[in-house]
Amino acid sequence: MPEKDDGLCQQICDHPEVVDVVRQSMPQDGAQEELAQLFKVLGDQTRVKILNALCRSELCVCDLVSVLGMNQSAVSHQLRVLRDTRIVRSRKQGKNVLYSLDDRHIAELIRIGFEHVQEGRR
Amino acid sequence: MPEKDDGLCQQICDHPEVVDVVRQSMPQDGAQEELAQLFKVLGDQTRVKILNALCRSELCVCDLVSVLGMNQSAVSHQLRVLRDTRIVRSRKQGKNVLYSLDDRHIAELIRIGFEHVQEGRR
DNA sequence: TTATCGTATGAACAGGTGATCATATGTAGG
DNA sequence: CCTACATATGATCACCTGTTCATACGATAA
């Protein structure tokens, strides 16, 4: 019995047009690698905490150390990672270095991310 | 010379009110950990590629293997990670398993992420 | 200058991660 | 039943990551 209805997927596998369309509309490898790199840097609890703090106020390193309750060295190392990825920016003021979010996208990614995880808690 | 103007940060460090406000308005540790976990899962090139493909169409595993040009085992392993994190969902159809994005947040995170990395290319 | 404070950095080590290989499970057809 | 196909899973291993410790750098004040 030729129950053809059984599968979009059969058709895709047998007639790979859809696969071809998807493959050809995929972003370039380089862009996808950069995107993965961005998310990878966001994907660490210490860095998430730093960014959440910077969402609220520009802060110097010792402030972040105080807020996070962590080793100064650990915070500095992570700030370097965030700076190198252009997720935060820094400016000097006297002995201190003040950090802030680099651009509006970062706060938005965090906001949407929270929306997603909070929906999951239902 | 009491040049008091030299620093917001001095004031913050000496008078930790701002730090306290920030600390008290921080999300709970659990929520931040979940957020970091979400980004961590998004922060891998193979998984980013899978999600970009699923942004375009619901696809079965063999389609994804074809689009990504990767080992079936590697793809299945990553799909499991994505499923466990509720980033994708799956449904069975005959011999195949069709995967799709779990909810609208995922596509939006990818879109905003791309916006950010593309601004960086200027 | 010297001392001190704020920050950055290098080394080292433990723990985690992703690809591969081999194999298992499950489903449909003959 | 047996076979073929689609997918999932466990083990292994090379590689990467985050924290800590020690220390260096740079700016300010005495």
Short mmCIF file of C-alpha atoms (C1' of nucleotides) in Angstrom, two decimals:
data_model
loop_
_atom_site.label_atom_id
_atom_site.label_comp_id
_atom_site.label_asym_id
_atom_site.label_seq_id
_atom_site.Cartn_x
_atom_site.Cartn_y
_atom_site.Cartn_z
CA MET A 1 0.00 0.00 0.00
CA PRO A 2 1.69 3.19 -1.15
CA GLU A 3 0.84 5.38 1.83
CA LYS A 4 2.88 8.30 0.51
CA ASP A 5 1.57 10.53 3.27
CA ASP A 6 3.88 8.90 5.75
CA GLY A 7 6.64 11.29 5.37
CA LEU A 8 7.90 14.67 4.60
CA CYS A 9 11.22 13.27 5.69
CA GLN A 10 11.22 10.43 3.21
CA GLN A 11 10.72 13.01 0.51
CA ILE A 12 13.53 15.11 1.89
CA CYS A 13 15.88 12.18 2.11
CA ASP A 14 14.94 10.86 -1.31
CA HIS A 15 14.70 14.28 -2.94
CA PRO A 16 17.27 16.41 -1.23
CA GLU A 17 16.00 19.74 -2.54
CA VAL A 18 15.03 20.97 0.90
CA VAL A 19 18.39 19.97 2.25
CA ASP A 20 20.07 21.82 -0.60
CA VAL A 21 18.02 24.95 0.04
CA VAL A 22 18.89 24.83 3.73
CA ARG A 23 22.54 24.20 3.02
CA GLN A 24 22.77 27.08 0.58
CA SER A 25 21.00 29.52 2.87
CA MET A 26 23.27 28.74 5.81
CA PRO A 27 25.53 31.55 7.00
CA GLN A 28 29.20 31.33 6.19
CA ASP A 29 31.32 29.14 8.42
CA GLY A 30 33.30 32.14 9.63
CA ALA A 31 30.19 33.96 10.81
CA GLN A 32 28.87 30.89 12.57
CA GLU A 33 32.20 30.40 14.28
CA GLU A 34 32.13 33.98 15.55
CA LEU A 35 28.58 33.49 16.79
CA ALA A 36 29.55 30.32 18.60
CA GLN A 37 32.51 32.16 20.10
CA LEU A 38 30.22 34.93 21.36
CA PHE A 39 27.87 32.46 23.05
CA LYS A 40 30.78 30.48 24.43
CA VAL A 41 32.10 33.56 26.19
CA LEU A 42 28.63 34.29 27.55
CA GLY A 43 28.36 30.70 28.72
CA ASP A 44 30.17 30.92 32.02
CA GLN A 45 28.64 31.68 35.39
CA THR A 46 31.32 34.12 36.47
CA ARG A 47 31.07 36.09 33.24
CA VAL A 48 27.28 36.06 33.37
CA LYS A 49 27.45 37.54 36.85
CA ILE A 50 29.89 40.21 35.71
CA LEU A 51 27.59 41.15 32.85
CA ASN A 52 24.52 41.23 35.05
CA ALA A 53 26.34 43.60 37.37
CA LEU A 54 27.47 45.80 34.47
CA CYS A 55 23.89 45.84 33.16
CA ARG A 56 23.10 47.84 36.30
CA SER A 57 26.08 50.18 36.55
CA GLU A 58 29.52 50.92 35.26
CA LEU A 59 31.86 49.40 37.84
CA CYS A 60 35.55 49.12 38.58
CA VAL A 61 37.32 45.83 39.18
CA CYS A 62 37.28 46.04 42.95
CA ASP A 63 33.53 46.69 42.87
CA LEU A 64 33.02 43.57 40.78
CA VAL A 65 35.23 41.61 43.14
CA SER A 66 33.01 42.79 45.98
CA VAL A 67 29.74 42.06 44.19
CA LEU A 68 30.79 38.61 43.05
CA GLY A 69 32.65 37.71 46.23
CA MET A 70 35.48 36.30 44.18
CA ASN A 71 39.22 36.39 43.83
CA GLN A 72 40.49 39.56 42.13
CA SER A 73 42.65 37.54 39.80
CA ALA A 74 39.76 35.41 38.63
CA VAL A 75 37.67 38.50 37.93
CA SER A 76 40.47 40.19 36.02
CA HIS A 77 41.05 37.10 33.92
CA GLN A 78 37.39 36.95 32.95
CA LEU A 79 37.26 40.67 32.27
CA ARG A 80 40.12 40.21 29.85
CA VAL A 81 38.17 37.51 28.03
CA LEU A 82 35.10 39.76 27.88
CA ARG A 83 37.17 42.71 26.67
CA ASP A 84 38.98 40.68 24.01
CA THR A 85 35.60 39.55 22.66
CA ARG A 86 34.30 43.13 22.64
CA ILE A 87 31.53 42.29 25.07
CA VAL A 88 32.64 44.87 27.60
CA ARG A 89 34.75 48.00 27.28
CA SER A 90 37.01 49.65 29.81
CA ARG A 91 38.27 53.12 30.59
CA LYS A 92 40.86 54.25 33.06
CA GLN A 93 40.12 56.68 35.83
CA GLY A 94 42.99 57.33 38.20
CA LYS A 95 44.10 54.07 39.71
CA ASN A 96 40.92 52.34 38.70
CA VAL A 97 39.60 50.79 35.50
CA LEU A 98 35.88 51.18 34.92
CA TYR A 99 34.07 48.50 32.95
CA SER A 100 30.77 48.71 31.09
CA LEU A 101 28.83 46.73 28.49
CA ASP A 102 30.11 47.27 24.97
CA ASP A 103 26.76 47.69 23.23
CA ARG A 104 23.03 47.23 23.52
CA HIS A 105 23.06 43.70 22.05
CA ILE A 106 24.65 42.23 25.14
CA ALA A 107 21.95 43.39 27.54
CA GLU A 108 19.33 42.20 25.08
CA LEU A 109 20.86 38.74 24.78
CA ILE A 110 20.85 38.46 28.55
CA ARG A 111 17.25 39.63 28.77
CA ILE A 112 16.00 37.16 26.17
CA GLY A 113 18.08 34.40 27.67
CA PHE A 114 16.45 34.99 31.04
CA GLU A 115 13.03 34.95 29.41
CA HIS A 116 13.81 31.55 27.97
CA VAL A 117 15.08 29.96 31.17
CA GLN A 118 12.20 31.38 33.19
CA GLU A 119 9.66 29.91 30.82
CA GLY A 120 11.37 26.60 31.41
CA ARG A 121 10.71 26.80 35.14
CA ARG A 122 6.99 26.41 34.71
CA MET B 1 44.45 69.34 47.39
CA PRO B 2 41.10 67.64 47.92
CA GLU B 3 40.17 67.19 44.27
CA LYS B 4 37.06 65.16 45.11
CA ASP B 5 35.90 65.27 41.52
CA ASP B 6 38.47 62.64 40.54
CA GLY B 7 36.27 59.72 40.95
CA LEU B 8 32.93 58.13 40.99
CA CYS B 9 34.85 54.95 41.68
CA GLN B 10 36.60 56.28 44.77
CA GLN B 11 33.16 57.10 46.11
CA ILE B 12 31.91 53.65 45.26
CA CYS B 13 34.88 51.95 46.88
CA ASP B 14 34.77 54.17 49.95
CA HIS B 15 30.98 54.26 50.17
CA PRO B 16 29.77 50.92 48.93
CA GLU B 17 26.14 51.93 48.49
CA VAL B 18 26.22 51.47 44.76
CA VAL B 19 27.88 48.09 45.15
CA ASP B 20 25.20 47.11 47.64
CA VAL B 21 22.42 48.21 45.32
CA VAL B 22 23.95 46.24 42.48
CA ARG B 23 24.50 43.20 44.66
CA GLN B 24 20.94 43.24 45.92
CA SER B 25 19.43 43.66 42.47
CA MET B 26 21.39 40.75 41.03
CA PRO B 27 19.38 37.73 39.91
CA GLN B 28 19.54 34.64 42.06
CA ASP B 29 22.53 32.38 41.62
CA GLY B 30 20.35 29.58 40.31
CA ALA B 31 18.90 31.72 37.56
CA GLN B 32 22.31 32.97 36.52
CA GLU B 33 23.62 29.44 36.43
CA GLU B 34 20.77 28.40 34.15
CA LEU B 35 21.45 31.37 31.91
CA ALA B 36 25.13 30.50 31.71
CA GLN B 37 24.19 26.92 30.92
CA LEU B 38 21.94 28.08 28.08
CA PHE B 39 24.70 30.18 26.53
CA LYS B 40 27.25 27.44 27.05
CA VAL B 41 25.14 25.05 25.03
CA LEU B 42 24.73 27.67 22.31
CA GLY B 43 28.48 28.26 22.34
CA ASP B 44 29.62 25.48 20.07
CA GLN B 45 30.07 25.65 16.34
CA THR B 46 28.38 22.33 15.60
CA ARG B 47 25.34 23.22 17.70
CA VAL B 48 25.16 26.70 16.17
CA LYS B 49 25.09 25.12 12.74
CA ILE B 50 22.36 22.72 13.77
CA LEU B 51 20.27 25.59 15.11
CA ASN B 52 20.82 27.70 12.01
CA ALA B 53 19.60 24.81 9.92
CA LEU B 54 16.56 24.28 12.15
CA CYS B 55 15.79 28.01 11.94
CA ARG B 56 15.06 27.32 8.28
CA SER B 57 13.17 24.05 8.42
CA GLU B 58 12.23 21.14 10.59
CA LEU B 59 14.74 18.41 9.70
CA CYS B 60 15.52 14.81 10.53
CA VAL B 61 18.90 13.61 11.73
CA CYS B 62 20.09 12.38 8.36
CA ASP B 63 19.22 15.76 6.83
CA LEU B 64 21.31 17.50 9.46
CA VAL B 65 24.15 15.07 8.86
CA SER B 66 23.96 15.97 5.19
CA VAL B 67 23.76 19.73 5.75
CA LEU B 68 26.61 19.80 8.25
CA GLY B 69 28.75 17.22 6.46
CA MET B 70 29.49 15.54 9.75
CA ASN B 71 29.49 12.17 11.41
CA GLN B 72 26.00 10.93 12.37
CA SER B 73 27.16 10.08 15.86
CA ALA B 74 28.53 13.56 16.47
CA VAL B 75 25.26 15.11 15.29
CA SER B 76 23.17 12.81 17.48
CA HIS B 77 25.30 13.57 20.50
CA GLN B 78 24.84 17.29 20.02
CA LEU B 79 21.11 16.92 19.38
CA ARG B 80 20.85 15.15 22.70
CA VAL B 81 22.55 18.08 24.41
CA LEU B 82 20.20 20.52 22.68
CA ARG B 83 17.16 18.43 23.57
CA ASP B 84 18.17 18.03 27.20
CA THR B 85 18.49 21.80 27.47
CA ARG B 86 15.10 22.32 25.87
CA ILE B 87 16.59 24.25 22.98
CA VAL B 88 15.20 21.89 20.37
CA ARG B 89 12.32 19.45 20.42
CA SER B 90 11.86 16.21 18.53
CA ARG B 91 9.00 14.13 17.23
CA LYS B 92 9.03 10.71 15.70
CA GLN B 93 7.78 9.99 12.23
CA GLY B 94 8.24 6.45 11.01
CA LYS B 95 11.89 5.56 11.16
CA ASN B 96 12.91 9.18 11.42
CA VAL B 97 13.07 11.73 14.19
CA LEU B 98 12.26 15.29 13.19
CA TYR B 99 13.91 18.12 15.08
CA SER B 100 12.82 21.76 15.39
CA LEU B 101 13.56 24.77 17.57
CA ASP B 102 11.84 24.64 20.94
CA ASP B 103 10.59 28.22 21.05
CA ARG B 104 10.89 31.65 19.57
CA HIS B 105 13.61 32.80 21.99
CA ILE B 106 16.22 30.62 20.36
CA ALA B 107 15.85 32.11 16.90
CA GLU B 108 15.88 35.56 18.44
CA LEU B 109 19.07 34.91 20.38
CA ILE B 110 20.73 33.76 17.19
CA ARG B 111 19.51 36.80 15.27
CA ILE B 112 20.74 39.27 17.87
CA GLY B 113 23.99 37.40 18.24
CA PHE B 114 24.59 37.71 14.51
CA GLU B 115 23.80 41.41 14.67
CA HIS B 116 26.46 41.81 17.31
CA VAL B 117 29.21 39.91 15.53
CA GLN B 118 28.46 41.64 12.26
CA GLU B 119 28.77 45.06 13.84
CA GLY B 120 32.16 43.94 15.03
CA ARG B 121 33.30 43.31 11.45
CA ARG B 122 33.19 46.99 10.58
"C1'" DT C 1 62.21 57.85 46.19
"C1'" DT C 2 59.43 54.47 48.52
"C1'" DA C 3 55.11 52.54 49.94
"C1'" DT C 4 50.62 51.38 48.75
"C1'" DC C 5 46.68 50.55 46.12
"C1'" DG C 6 44.25 48.80 41.93
"C1'" DT C 7 44.79 45.92 38.22
"C1'" DA C 8 46.94 42.62 34.97
"C1'" DT C 9 49.36 38.47 33.76
"C1'" DG C 10 51.89 33.95 33.59
"C1'" DA C 11 52.20 29.21 35.19
"C1'" DA C 12 50.14 25.17 36.69
"C1'" DC C 13 46.66 22.00 37.69
"C1'" DA C 14 41.93 19.86 37.96
"C1'" DG C 15 37.84 19.30 35.68
"C1'" DG C 16 35.05 19.46 31.60
"C1'" DT C 17 34.05 18.89 26.51
"C1'" DG C 18 33.51 17.20 21.66
"C1'" DA C 19 34.79 13.96 17.97
"C1'" DT C 20 35.37 9.21 16.86
"C1'" DC C 21 34.68 4.30 17.03
"C1'" DA C 22 32.01 0.54 18.08
"C1'" DT C 23 27.76 -0.98 19.20
"C1'" DA C 24 22.91 -0.98 20.66
"C1'" DT C 25 18.07 0.13 19.97
"C1'" DG C 26 14.08 0.55 17.32
"C1'" DT C 27 11.24 0.49 13.20
"C1'" DA C 28 9.53 -0.93 8.66
"C1'" DG C 29 9.66 -4.13 4.80
"C1'" DG C 30 10.26 -8.55 2.74
"C1'" DC D 1 11.46 -14.49 11.12
"C1'" DC D 2 15.55 -11.66 9.11
"C1'" DT D 3 17.52 -7.56 6.95
"C1'" DA D 4 18.24 -2.81 6.22
"C1'" DC D 5 17.89 1.66 7.70
"C1'" DA D 6 17.59 5.69 11.11
"C1'" DT D 7 18.95 7.02 15.38
"C1'" DA D 8 20.96 6.72 20.07
"C1'" DT D 9 24.51 5.71 23.38
"C1'" DG D 10 28.84 4.31 25.90
"C1'" DA D 11 33.83 4.51 26.07
"C1'" DT D 12 37.95 6.70 25.00
"C1'" DC D 13 41.13 10.38 24.33
"C1'" DA D 14 43.08 14.77 22.99
"C1'" DC D 15 42.09 19.36 23.83
"C1'" DC D 16 40.32 23.34 26.12
"C1'" DT D 17 38.87 26.23 30.31
"C1'" DG D 18 38.57 28.43 34.85
"C1'" DT D 19 40.58 29.02 39.26
"C1'" DT D 20 44.43 29.80 42.20
"C1'" DC D 21 48.97 31.39 43.48
"C1'" DA D 22 52.60 34.28 42.82
"C1'" DT D 23 54.15 38.22 40.91
"C1'" DA D 24 54.50 42.25 37.89
"C1'" DC D 25 52.91 46.64 36.30
"C1'" DG D 26 51.21 51.36 36.73
"C1'" DA D 27 49.49 55.32 39.20
"C1'" DT D 28 49.15 58.06 43.35
"C1'" DA D 29 50.50 59.86 47.76
"C1'" DA D 30 53.78 60.77 51.32
#
